[in-house]
């Protein structure tokens, strides 16, 4: 059933991508392909292919792909689109077949649909579909060489043809030479030379323009300093270097990256990981090429096959990082902050450099290749009802989660939340109609205090400024600070607390979609927007006053929901009474602020409380986790210190229990605390778990 679902998902994603291209008007689809075709086909275009600097391929590309481009012209891109889709499917199947062994039967079954899905979702493939590019072909030609039954002669020819289409791929011939396959390397170079000579004989003017005037295509296409060019050359130009200084620094960096990256590729090729070696070599080619456009960056995605990390909980960090960098745009990856913006804008290049030169991929001879250090887990908790939990197959981790993975998931989760909230229904008449419904219900319940309280706040200067500052500051500051403190000091409670928070946020998004609601400040009933002043409700664009989110996403109030979650967690974990009191007061003060500033109704606050309650209820229903763990792992500083001490052989690798705390860095075979803590009248219990993967 699960395998069928994966294949169905892969098929739906592939069809959706093809449909997205074919739905475009004929003059907007396959825009780069138009530069290949011209008025009479590639070989009969008026003048040189490079007159307009829009054609960036090699002359050999224009020669051999003429029939395909003519077919694309005649079929309005339908055949070209489905041909590209077929290439993606074949590439996914080849990648799944080329995984380094030994591969379990389960992995081999899910590898193909998973690879196809990741390829279709990636920005390079989506860009290739939209523009009508051919960059999948050289990738497929090279990846075919890593299959076990590909002979040396076939390897040389395939790499030579790929290099004739994309010259930087000649680096694969260097790798072949270094691993001792010199006959295949020489054949690759000869094939490249023959293909280029054939193109020169048929298209001498274009060949001269490409190889001599533009020195291998440098300067063709978009400006080299544009963000689309993810190469070292493009990066140096974007930071302001130019002329001889830029060229000299580029030469030094390119040589360093090529030497280090190709040595790593040779190592992993000899280690029995040819697909990873191909991904590293392709990443080197992207970095050192004069131009590396988005549709050429598929090599980076292939680097997900490398295994990184000794612990099982760390294995997902590198694949998730690469998939996110290759599938999401800059705004989804990092917040819109100037310093982080430079990282986001150059994320593909940084990922390529990391894959080529930095990431310590495991060797197949490593003891952690097949047996990573296991993550201690607890068996599904038993609820007081026989049917709780519903997800009995989930074993809950007890150790501190990987920080990098947590930060990535939080960032992407918040981006998804912002996107869904911003695209929720925002019809003004519907939202205002719901606002009148809420006011009528509050009047019937005698809790319609919004207008009275808002007038008091608007007329009291210090109170107005305090509430405006509180509303814009604490909504993110307190939850993020609490999550960080739990991660560092109470890792088991962190896992227990973050799940209902995620559930509550998801329920809030459903509420935004199903019940768009105009806040009091946008109802035109005399409420004062204390933060932005009076709004011109006759202006249809008044909702763009913040340009940040959907102004009609008011029910439920996540300000109250998140603050109530914080209050519950603080009241439970705080060691002092005064801290518990502050935790209880925090959601009450937040409720006063959202009502006083005319951003929410009282019922919105009740809705926020309801989704948090439902979040904790869903956690108990699905996982059986009702109470926070009684025993905690030691603080992060203590765990790091213990790990360093063990590495030096100063502390025996034993589980230590002291003052109700448990070491989450226990070695395999030792016990770990149960996540739910002791039941009433029982002693704290330690469950024994099989540590084998």
XYZ file of C-alpha atoms in Angstrom:
693
model
C 0.000 0.000 0.000
C 2.775 2.452 0.916
C 4.743 1.646 -2.249
C 1.653 2.161 -4.404
C 1.081 5.513 -2.708
C 4.656 6.587 -3.498
C 4.267 5.671 -7.165
C 0.916 7.478 -7.285
C 2.520 10.574 -5.772
C 5.389 10.445 -8.270
C 2.940 10.115 -11.153
C 0.780 12.993 -9.947
C 3.783 15.276 -9.506
C 5.112 14.421 -12.960
C 1.754 14.980 -14.659
C 1.219 18.208 -12.754
C 4.597 19.555 -13.909
C 3.879 18.717 -17.540
C 0.400 20.250 -17.276
C 1.811 23.424 -15.706
C 3.943 23.941 -18.843
C 1.297 23.022 -21.376
C -1.277 25.328 -19.758
C 0.902 28.323 -20.606
C 0.122 30.253 -23.806
C 2.252 29.087 -26.777
C 4.333 32.272 -26.696
C 5.146 31.838 -22.985
C 6.127 28.175 -22.837
C 9.587 26.794 -23.634
C 10.980 30.300 -23.986
C 14.621 29.233 -24.256
C 13.701 26.653 -26.876
C 12.497 29.462 -29.111
C 16.082 30.728 -29.312
C 17.151 27.311 -30.570
C 14.559 27.086 -33.311
C 14.605 30.405 -35.117
C 12.515 30.991 -38.231
C 13.690 27.920 -40.137
C 15.186 25.605 -37.520
C 18.514 25.578 -35.770
C 20.852 25.101 -38.719
C 19.066 27.607 -40.922
C 18.640 30.516 -38.553
C 19.584 33.850 -40.087
C 23.167 34.654 -39.105
C 24.976 33.051 -36.173
C 23.244 31.236 -33.328
C 25.063 33.568 -30.976
C 24.139 36.904 -32.547
C 21.664 37.707 -29.783
C 23.588 36.012 -26.954
C 20.386 34.145 -26.079
C 21.568 30.747 -27.299
C 24.090 29.437 -24.742
C 24.632 25.831 -25.816
C 27.593 24.456 -27.712
C 27.547 24.301 -31.518
C 27.322 20.519 -31.171
C 24.087 21.014 -29.213
C 22.599 22.979 -32.065
C 23.704 20.327 -34.516
C 22.394 17.142 -32.893
C 19.250 18.570 -31.343
C 17.863 20.083 -34.533
C 15.328 17.278 -35.138
C 14.076 17.532 -31.581
C 13.667 21.278 -31.709
C 11.883 21.045 -35.070
C 9.487 18.513 -33.551
C 8.926 20.814 -30.609
C 8.172 23.670 -32.985
C 5.645 21.657 -34.946
C 3.840 20.232 -31.888
C 3.780 23.477 -29.883
C 6.042 21.888 -27.287
C 3.803 18.926 -26.397
C 6.239 16.275 -27.621
C 9.169 18.182 -26.134
C 7.471 18.421 -22.727
C 6.578 14.740 -22.553
C 10.016 13.816 -23.868
C 11.581 15.806 -21.033
C 9.252 14.075 -18.597
C 10.371 10.702 -19.931
C 14.014 11.688 -19.442
C 13.289 12.626 -15.819
C 11.625 9.262 -15.182
C 14.532 7.381 -16.757
C 17.018 9.406 -14.713
C 15.127 8.580 -11.517
C 15.148 4.868 -12.346
C 18.871 4.917 -13.140
C 19.679 6.791 -9.916
C 17.691 4.242 -7.898
C 19.550 1.419 -9.641
C 22.960 3.028 -9.000
C 22.656 3.378 -5.215
C 25.714 1.976 -3.417
C 25.106 -1.490 -2.047
C 24.228 -3.412 -0.143
C 20.699 -2.018 -0.398
C 17.811 -3.525 1.512
C 14.759 -4.728 -0.375
C 12.643 -2.003 1.222
C 15.078 0.706 0.127
C 15.282 -0.635 -3.417
C 11.488 -0.621 -3.732
C 10.940 2.948 -2.567
C 14.084 4.439 -4.161
C 12.673 4.807 -7.690
C 9.389 6.647 -6.922
C 11.137 8.748 -4.290
C 13.909 9.731 -6.719
C 11.398 10.656 -9.440
C 9.369 12.743 -6.969
C 12.431 14.657 -5.745
C 13.591 15.282 -9.311
C 10.214 16.615 -10.427
C 9.972 18.901 -7.388
C 13.497 20.288 -7.791
C 14.026 23.775 -9.164
C 16.504 22.633 -11.876
C 13.982 20.231 -13.388
C 11.088 22.674 -13.081
C 13.240 25.323 -14.740
C 14.177 22.866 -17.487
C 10.512 22.133 -18.170
C 9.528 25.781 -18.314
C 12.408 26.979 -20.489
C 12.597 23.940 -22.748
C 16.249 23.316 -21.937
C 18.191 20.085 -22.568
C 20.359 19.993 -19.450
C 18.884 16.673 -18.256
C 20.481 14.877 -21.220
C 24.170 15.286 -20.197
C 23.296 14.384 -16.587
C 21.562 11.208 -17.747
C 24.472 10.297 -20.059
C 26.957 10.548 -17.197
C 24.767 8.754 -14.635
C 24.356 5.852 -17.064
C 28.107 5.248 -16.739
C 27.818 4.354 -13.032
C 25.589 1.344 -13.733
C 27.417 -1.941 -13.092
C 27.035 -3.299 -16.626
C 28.300 -0.209 -18.443
C 31.554 -1.109 -20.191
C 34.646 1.071 -20.359
C 34.057 1.849 -24.017
C 30.479 2.875 -23.374
C 31.591 4.995 -20.420
C 34.103 6.887 -22.551
C 31.610 7.568 -25.350
C 28.823 8.665 -22.995
C 31.049 11.082 -21.074
C 32.551 12.437 -24.300
C 29.111 13.180 -25.758
C 27.992 14.751 -22.453
C 31.093 16.980 -22.478
C 30.369 17.998 -26.073
C 26.983 19.224 -24.833
C 28.384 20.789 -21.629
C 32.206 21.233 -21.766
C 32.791 21.427 -17.995
C 31.832 17.742 -17.776
C 35.267 16.883 -19.182
C 36.212 16.790 -15.501
C 34.680 13.310 -15.441
C 37.448 12.177 -17.793
C 39.975 13.409 -15.223
C 38.297 11.287 -12.546
C 38.360 8.258 -14.845
C 42.069 8.773 -15.420
C 42.803 9.086 -11.700
C 40.948 5.888 -10.759
C 42.941 3.916 -13.319
C 40.387 3.757 -16.145
C 42.704 5.567 -18.524
C 41.461 3.944 -21.696
C 37.916 5.132 -20.929
C 39.257 8.592 -20.068
C 41.157 8.813 -23.361
C 38.084 7.655 -25.268
C 35.999 10.333 -23.528
C 38.468 13.012 -24.622
C 38.580 11.654 -28.174
C 34.780 11.524 -28.395
C 34.560 15.100 -27.193
C 37.114 16.204 -29.792
C 35.346 14.344 -32.629
C 31.932 15.781 -31.746
C 33.302 19.315 -31.474
C 35.218 18.927 -34.760
C 32.086 17.704 -36.513
C 30.198 20.754 -35.308
C 33.099 22.966 -36.403
C 33.002 21.465 -39.890
C 29.255 22.005 -40.264
C 29.021 25.309 -38.359
C 32.457 27.011 -38.565
C 31.244 30.525 -37.796
C 29.260 29.470 -34.729
C 32.104 27.294 -33.513
C 34.555 30.185 -33.820
C 32.168 32.432 -31.896
C 31.655 29.914 -29.097
C 35.165 28.519 -28.617
C 37.358 31.512 -29.518
C 35.392 34.718 -29.179
C 33.487 33.642 -26.032
C 36.162 31.212 -24.764
C 33.937 28.220 -24.260
C 30.633 30.082 -23.961
C 31.660 32.577 -21.285
C 29.568 35.742 -21.560
C 26.643 34.138 -23.375
C 23.131 34.428 -21.994
C 22.207 36.574 -19.008
C 24.846 38.807 -17.365
C 27.414 36.754 -15.483
C 26.805 38.700 -12.249
C 23.093 37.853 -12.176
C 21.742 35.675 -9.377
C 20.889 33.015 -11.941
C 24.618 32.323 -12.404
C 25.531 30.098 -9.440
C 29.257 29.752 -10.095
C 32.335 31.122 -8.360
C 32.719 33.614 -11.201
C 29.177 34.901 -10.667
C 29.672 35.135 -6.897
C 32.876 37.166 -7.203
C 31.220 39.554 -9.637
C 28.224 39.990 -7.314
C 30.423 40.978 -4.381
C 32.006 43.751 -6.468
C 35.237 42.227 -7.791
C 36.092 42.680 -11.439
C 38.954 42.858 -13.893
C 42.348 41.192 -13.307
C 41.789 40.941 -9.547
C 38.600 38.951 -10.009
C 40.143 36.706 -12.649
C 43.217 35.994 -10.522
C 41.155 35.154 -7.451
C 38.804 33.059 -9.570
C 41.738 31.061 -10.930
C 43.042 30.335 -7.428
C 39.622 29.341 -6.079
C 38.733 27.268 -9.136
C 41.988 25.311 -8.966
C 41.581 24.740 -5.223
C 37.974 23.552 -5.581
C 38.832 21.366 -8.570
C 41.800 19.696 -6.876
C 40.053 19.086 -3.556
C 36.724 18.105 -5.114
C 38.170 15.737 -7.705
C 40.355 14.052 -5.089
C 37.236 13.432 -3.016
C 35.401 12.144 -6.096
C 38.237 9.729 -6.807
C 38.168 8.511 -3.203
C 34.439 7.781 -3.225
C 34.606 6.203 -6.677
C 37.265 3.799 -5.403
C 35.169 3.252 -2.271
C 32.308 1.815 -4.331
C 30.124 4.953 -4.396
C 30.237 5.968 -8.088
C 26.946 7.887 -7.941
C 28.244 10.068 -5.102
C 31.494 10.532 -7.015
C 29.488 11.686 -10.034
C 27.521 14.138 -7.875
C 30.738 15.582 -6.418
C 32.370 15.927 -9.849
C 29.251 17.591 -11.240
C 29.207 20.004 -8.283
C 32.842 20.885 -8.998
C 31.939 21.540 -12.627
C 29.143 23.883 -11.548
C 31.441 25.837 -9.251
C 34.362 26.314 -11.651
C 32.354 26.949 -14.836
C 32.110 30.573 -15.985
C 28.319 30.253 -15.873
C 26.096 27.728 -14.084
C 22.417 28.365 -14.676
C 19.604 26.885 -12.613
C 18.684 24.203 -15.141
C 22.267 22.866 -14.923
C 22.319 22.391 -11.131
C 20.829 18.904 -10.959
C 24.179 17.485 -9.835
C 23.695 19.025 -6.398
C 20.482 17.082 -5.817
C 22.246 13.808 -6.624
C 24.551 14.407 -3.650
C 21.725 13.315 -1.301
C 22.965 9.726 -1.798
C 25.971 10.473 0.430
C 25.671 9.320 4.026
C 26.727 11.788 6.705
C 26.895 11.429 10.468
C 27.614 8.681 12.955
C 24.279 8.976 14.772
C 21.049 7.776 13.248
C 19.341 11.045 14.207
C 21.867 13.007 12.111
C 21.442 11.057 8.874
C 18.569 13.205 7.587
C 20.296 16.574 8.002
C 22.290 16.588 4.758
C 19.534 15.132 2.505
C 16.932 17.525 3.916
C 19.275 20.500 3.507
C 20.009 19.624 -0.129
C 16.374 18.925 -1.002
C 15.265 22.229 0.534
C 18.019 24.188 -1.230
C 17.120 22.566 -4.552
C 13.334 22.800 -4.172
C 12.546 26.104 -2.430
C 13.302 29.705 -3.275
C 15.358 32.050 -1.130
C 12.454 33.492 0.849
C 11.361 30.013 1.889
C 14.848 28.971 3.003
C 15.849 31.956 5.120
C 14.168 34.999 6.700
C 14.213 38.229 4.731
C 17.249 39.638 6.559
C 20.065 41.331 4.649
C 22.878 39.212 6.085
C 21.000 35.953 5.583
C 19.830 37.114 2.176
C 23.322 36.681 0.709
C 23.321 33.068 1.879
C 19.873 32.452 0.443
C 20.708 34.049 -2.899
C 23.773 31.814 -3.257
C 22.337 28.670 -1.661
C 22.854 26.418 -4.738
C 26.513 27.433 -5.075
C 27.113 26.969 -1.347
C 25.469 23.544 -1.495
C 27.647 22.597 -4.476
C 30.818 23.737 -2.683
C 29.782 21.860 0.453
C 29.166 18.656 -1.496
C 32.420 19.008 -3.401
C 34.803 20.069 -0.647
C 33.347 20.082 2.858
C 30.741 17.472 3.757
C 32.427 14.419 5.361
C 30.564 11.635 3.582
C 31.003 8.235 5.186
C 33.118 5.582 3.549
C 31.584 2.164 3.017
C 34.315 0.747 5.235
C 33.186 2.902 8.162
C 31.605 0.969 11.040
C 28.797 3.545 11.001
C 27.880 2.942 7.341
C 25.238 0.325 8.100
C 25.090 0.667 11.877
C 24.802 4.299 13.003
C 24.646 5.027 16.684
C 20.975 4.430 17.490
C 18.578 6.983 18.879
C 17.093 5.925 22.216
C 13.348 5.539 21.894
C 10.377 4.712 24.091
C 7.653 2.290 23.171
C 4.221 3.815 22.448
C 2.716 5.110 25.673
C -0.339 3.405 27.113
C -3.363 5.628 27.532
C -6.158 5.094 29.991
C -8.351 4.056 27.057
C -7.625 0.859 25.147
C -7.837 2.625 21.775
C -5.238 5.277 22.755
C -2.785 5.826 21.119
C -4.008 5.460 17.562
C -0.474 5.500 16.111
C 0.931 2.566 18.039
C 3.717 1.971 15.533
C 5.506 5.244 16.370
C 8.361 4.951 18.855
C 9.100 8.288 20.447
C 12.752 9.448 20.462
C 14.142 10.392 23.860
C 17.384 12.144 22.937
C 17.880 15.759 21.941
C 16.978 16.254 18.246
C 19.518 17.507 15.744
C 19.636 21.298 15.983
C 20.238 21.983 12.298
C 17.347 19.763 11.287
C 15.063 21.426 13.839
C 15.942 24.923 12.611
C 15.358 23.968 8.983
C 11.988 22.412 9.731
C 10.911 25.381 11.864
C 11.876 27.822 9.114
C 10.153 25.901 6.340
C 7.140 25.275 8.560
C 6.808 28.981 9.282
C 7.149 29.817 5.600
C 4.386 27.337 4.778
C 2.247 28.855 7.536
C 2.801 32.380 6.193
C 2.075 31.303 2.619
C -1.151 29.482 3.496
C -2.311 32.304 5.712
C -1.538 34.842 2.992
C -3.478 32.845 0.385
C -6.507 32.060 2.527
C -9.832 33.492 1.249
C -9.848 37.257 1.746
C -13.110 38.433 0.222
C -14.043 41.622 2.056
C -17.812 41.176 2.109
C -17.545 37.618 3.424
C -15.036 38.604 6.122
C -17.143 41.559 7.252
C -20.254 39.375 7.298
C -18.482 36.974 9.621
C -17.433 39.956 11.754
C -21.080 40.934 12.249
C -21.861 37.325 13.162
C -19.163 37.351 15.839
C -20.354 40.664 17.264
C -23.948 39.413 17.370
C -22.923 36.264 19.205
C -20.794 38.221 21.672
C -23.712 40.559 22.303
C -25.955 37.598 23.062
C -23.276 36.263 25.437
C -22.733 39.764 26.943
C -18.963 39.676 26.274
C -18.832 42.357 23.541
C -16.327 44.600 25.339
C -14.097 45.324 22.336
C -15.394 48.833 21.553
C -15.311 49.992 25.171
C -11.846 48.647 25.905
C -10.399 49.840 22.574
C -11.581 53.382 23.331
C -9.803 53.317 26.691
C -6.560 52.146 25.120
C -6.737 54.688 22.275
C -7.258 57.556 24.753
C -4.420 56.488 27.090
C -1.121 57.286 25.410
C 1.229 55.139 27.508
C -1.142 52.184 27.399
C -1.548 52.482 23.629
C 2.206 52.554 22.991
C 2.828 49.670 25.383
C 0.176 47.468 23.775
C 1.370 48.271 20.247
C 4.928 47.320 21.232
C 3.748 44.187 23.033
C 1.595 43.088 20.068
C 4.428 43.368 17.540
C 7.216 41.966 19.740
C 6.142 39.189 22.075
C 4.213 37.115 19.527
C 7.449 35.582 18.175
C 9.983 36.443 20.885
C 8.473 34.454 23.751
C 7.614 31.202 21.899
C 10.998 31.066 20.150
C 12.864 31.833 23.370
C 10.910 29.161 25.226
C 11.577 26.591 22.519
C 15.289 27.410 22.621
C 15.398 27.070 26.422
C 13.548 23.754 26.322
C 15.911 22.457 23.656
C 18.970 23.344 25.714
C 17.750 22.500 29.205
C 14.752 20.164 28.860
C 15.143 18.180 25.618
C 12.535 15.532 26.487
C 10.015 18.255 27.363
C 10.964 20.018 24.134
C 9.826 17.005 22.130
C 6.689 16.736 24.260
C 5.795 20.443 23.899
C 6.524 21.165 20.239
C 4.036 18.623 18.867
C 0.846 20.245 20.247
C 2.185 23.633 19.148
C 2.470 22.322 15.580
C -1.005 20.782 15.759
C -2.482 24.047 17.057
C -0.893 26.064 14.253
C -2.216 23.630 11.649
C -5.731 23.876 13.111
C -5.455 27.675 12.999
C -4.684 27.560 9.265
C -7.805 25.486 8.727
C -9.760 28.138 10.614
C -8.316 30.913 8.431
C -9.485 29.072 5.299
C -12.939 28.107 6.519
C -13.862 31.301 8.364
C -12.207 34.482 7.039
C -12.948 37.176 9.569
C -12.438 40.940 9.473
C -10.888 42.180 12.738
C -12.623 45.026 14.585
C -10.214 47.652 13.192
C -11.380 46.868 9.633
C -15.130 46.744 10.331
C -15.773 50.494 10.005
C -17.711 50.573 13.279
C -15.694 53.179 15.137
C -12.829 51.009 16.334
C -9.401 52.684 16.425
C -6.439 50.927 14.857
C -3.911 51.962 17.491
C -0.924 50.790 15.428
C -1.781 52.184 11.978
C -4.349 54.871 12.641
C -7.716 55.277 10.874
C -8.129 53.246 7.687
C -9.890 54.393 4.515
C -12.339 51.525 4.147
C -13.596 52.960 0.839
C -10.192 52.219 -0.669
C -10.276 48.644 -1.990
C -6.547 48.268 -1.253
C -6.794 49.197 2.417
C -6.015 45.589 3.334
C -2.432 46.113 2.104
C -1.672 48.297 5.129
C 0.947 45.871 6.390
C 1.793 43.978 3.163
C 2.727 41.029 5.340
C -0.242 38.708 5.663
C -3.922 38.170 5.057
C -5.753 40.805 7.090
C -8.810 38.555 7.434
C -7.019 35.687 9.200
C -8.373 36.594 12.639
C -10.201 33.453 13.792
C -8.671 31.847 15.776
C -6.124 34.191 17.331
C -2.671 32.640 17.209
C -1.419 35.453 19.436
C -3.546 33.976 22.185
C -2.963 30.381 21.054
C 0.825 30.611 21.110
C 0.839 32.627 24.345
C -1.435 30.066 26.025
C 0.906 27.284 24.913
C 3.794 29.245 26.423
C 1.837 29.801 29.625
C 1.004 26.113 30.016
C 4.592 25.010 29.408
C 6.071 27.679 31.705
C 3.611 26.848 34.470
C 4.624 23.182 34.219
C 8.407 23.423 33.939
C 9.244 26.634 35.816
C 11.031 25.881 39.107
C 9.773 29.001 40.935
C 6.279 30.106 41.876
C 6.770 33.621 40.525
C 7.741 32.183 37.111
C 4.646 29.978 37.097
C 2.507 33.032 37.889
C 4.071 34.955 34.992
C 3.355 32.007 32.707
C -0.303 32.058 33.700
C -0.543 35.842 33.299
C 1.076 35.862 29.833
C -1.962 34.599 27.837
C -4.299 36.804 29.889
C -2.224 39.900 29.109
C -2.026 38.890 25.446
C -5.820 38.631 25.317
C -6.106 42.148 26.717
C -3.636 43.451 24.121
C -5.305 41.913 21.052
C -8.703 43.266 22.130
C -7.430 46.677 23.192
C -5.625 47.260 19.879
C -8.751 46.225 17.892
C -6.946 43.342 16.214
C -9.202 40.568 17.533
C -12.525 39.835 19.171
C -12.942 38.082 22.492
C -14.199 35.019 20.633
C -10.964 34.976 18.637
C -9.117 34.550 21.928
C -11.416 31.694 22.881
C -10.715 30.150 19.476
C -6.964 30.389 20.149
C -7.425 28.643 23.472
C -9.523 25.960 21.783
C -6.900 25.050 19.173
C -4.164 24.762 21.823
C -6.374 22.491 23.878
C -7.087 20.485 20.736
C -3.332 20.330 20.023
C -2.591 18.704 23.374
C -5.626 16.454 22.878
C -4.462 15.317 19.451
C -1.025 14.494 20.822
C -2.621 12.297 23.472
C -5.022 10.709 20.998
C -2.393 9.906 18.360
C 0.682 9.200 20.506
C -0.727 8.524 23.954
C 1.482 11.260 25.430
C -0.610 13.204 27.907
C 1.889 14.380 30.502
C 5.342 15.776 30.034
C 8.272 13.392 30.653
C 9.221 13.143 34.327
C 12.879 12.470 33.661
C 14.980 14.795 31.552
C 18.245 14.475 29.662
C 21.060 16.644 31.047
C 21.537 20.167 29.721
C 23.319 20.511 26.395
C 26.516 21.757 28.039
C 26.616 18.719 30.322
C 25.970 16.345 27.433
C 28.735 17.899 25.365
C 31.139 17.773 28.299
C 30.356 14.132 28.955
C 30.834 13.269 25.285
C 34.226 14.982 25.217
C 35.267 13.219 28.400
C 34.288 9.841 27.004
C 36.209 10.564 23.820
C 39.312 11.149 25.893
C 38.731 7.954 27.845
C 38.295 9.778 31.148
C 34.725 8.705 31.911
C 33.363 5.194 31.438
C 30.450 4.961 29.035
C 27.827 4.224 31.668
C 24.373 5.647 32.183
C 24.331 7.921 35.197
C 21.202 8.774 37.105
C 21.298 11.599 39.590
C 18.662 13.942 40.950
C 16.011 12.572 38.604
C 18.101 13.239 35.472
C 19.157 10.747 32.830
C 22.054 10.890 30.392
C 20.693 10.846 26.851
C 24.155 10.053 25.500
C 24.077 6.507 26.895
C 25.848 3.836 24.846
C 24.063 1.119 22.953
C 22.406 -1.453 25.121
C 21.822 0.781 28.165
C 18.393 1.791 29.436
C 16.547 5.031 28.745
C 13.741 6.764 30.601
C 10.147 6.336 29.652
C 8.774 9.507 28.120
C 5.650 9.634 30.236
C 7.385 9.364 33.594
C 6.169 7.277 36.496
C 2.558 6.538 37.200
C 1.101 7.404 40.571
C 2.478 5.187 43.284
C 5.164 3.710 41.070
C 8.905 4.184 41.100
C 10.493 5.909 38.111
C 10.913 3.216 35.508
C 13.633 2.734 32.920
C 12.708 0.865 29.777
C 15.141 -1.434 28.024
C 15.262 -1.074 24.240
C 16.917 -2.978 21.484
C 19.565 -0.596 20.154
C 20.017 -2.325 16.806
C 18.840 -0.580 13.676
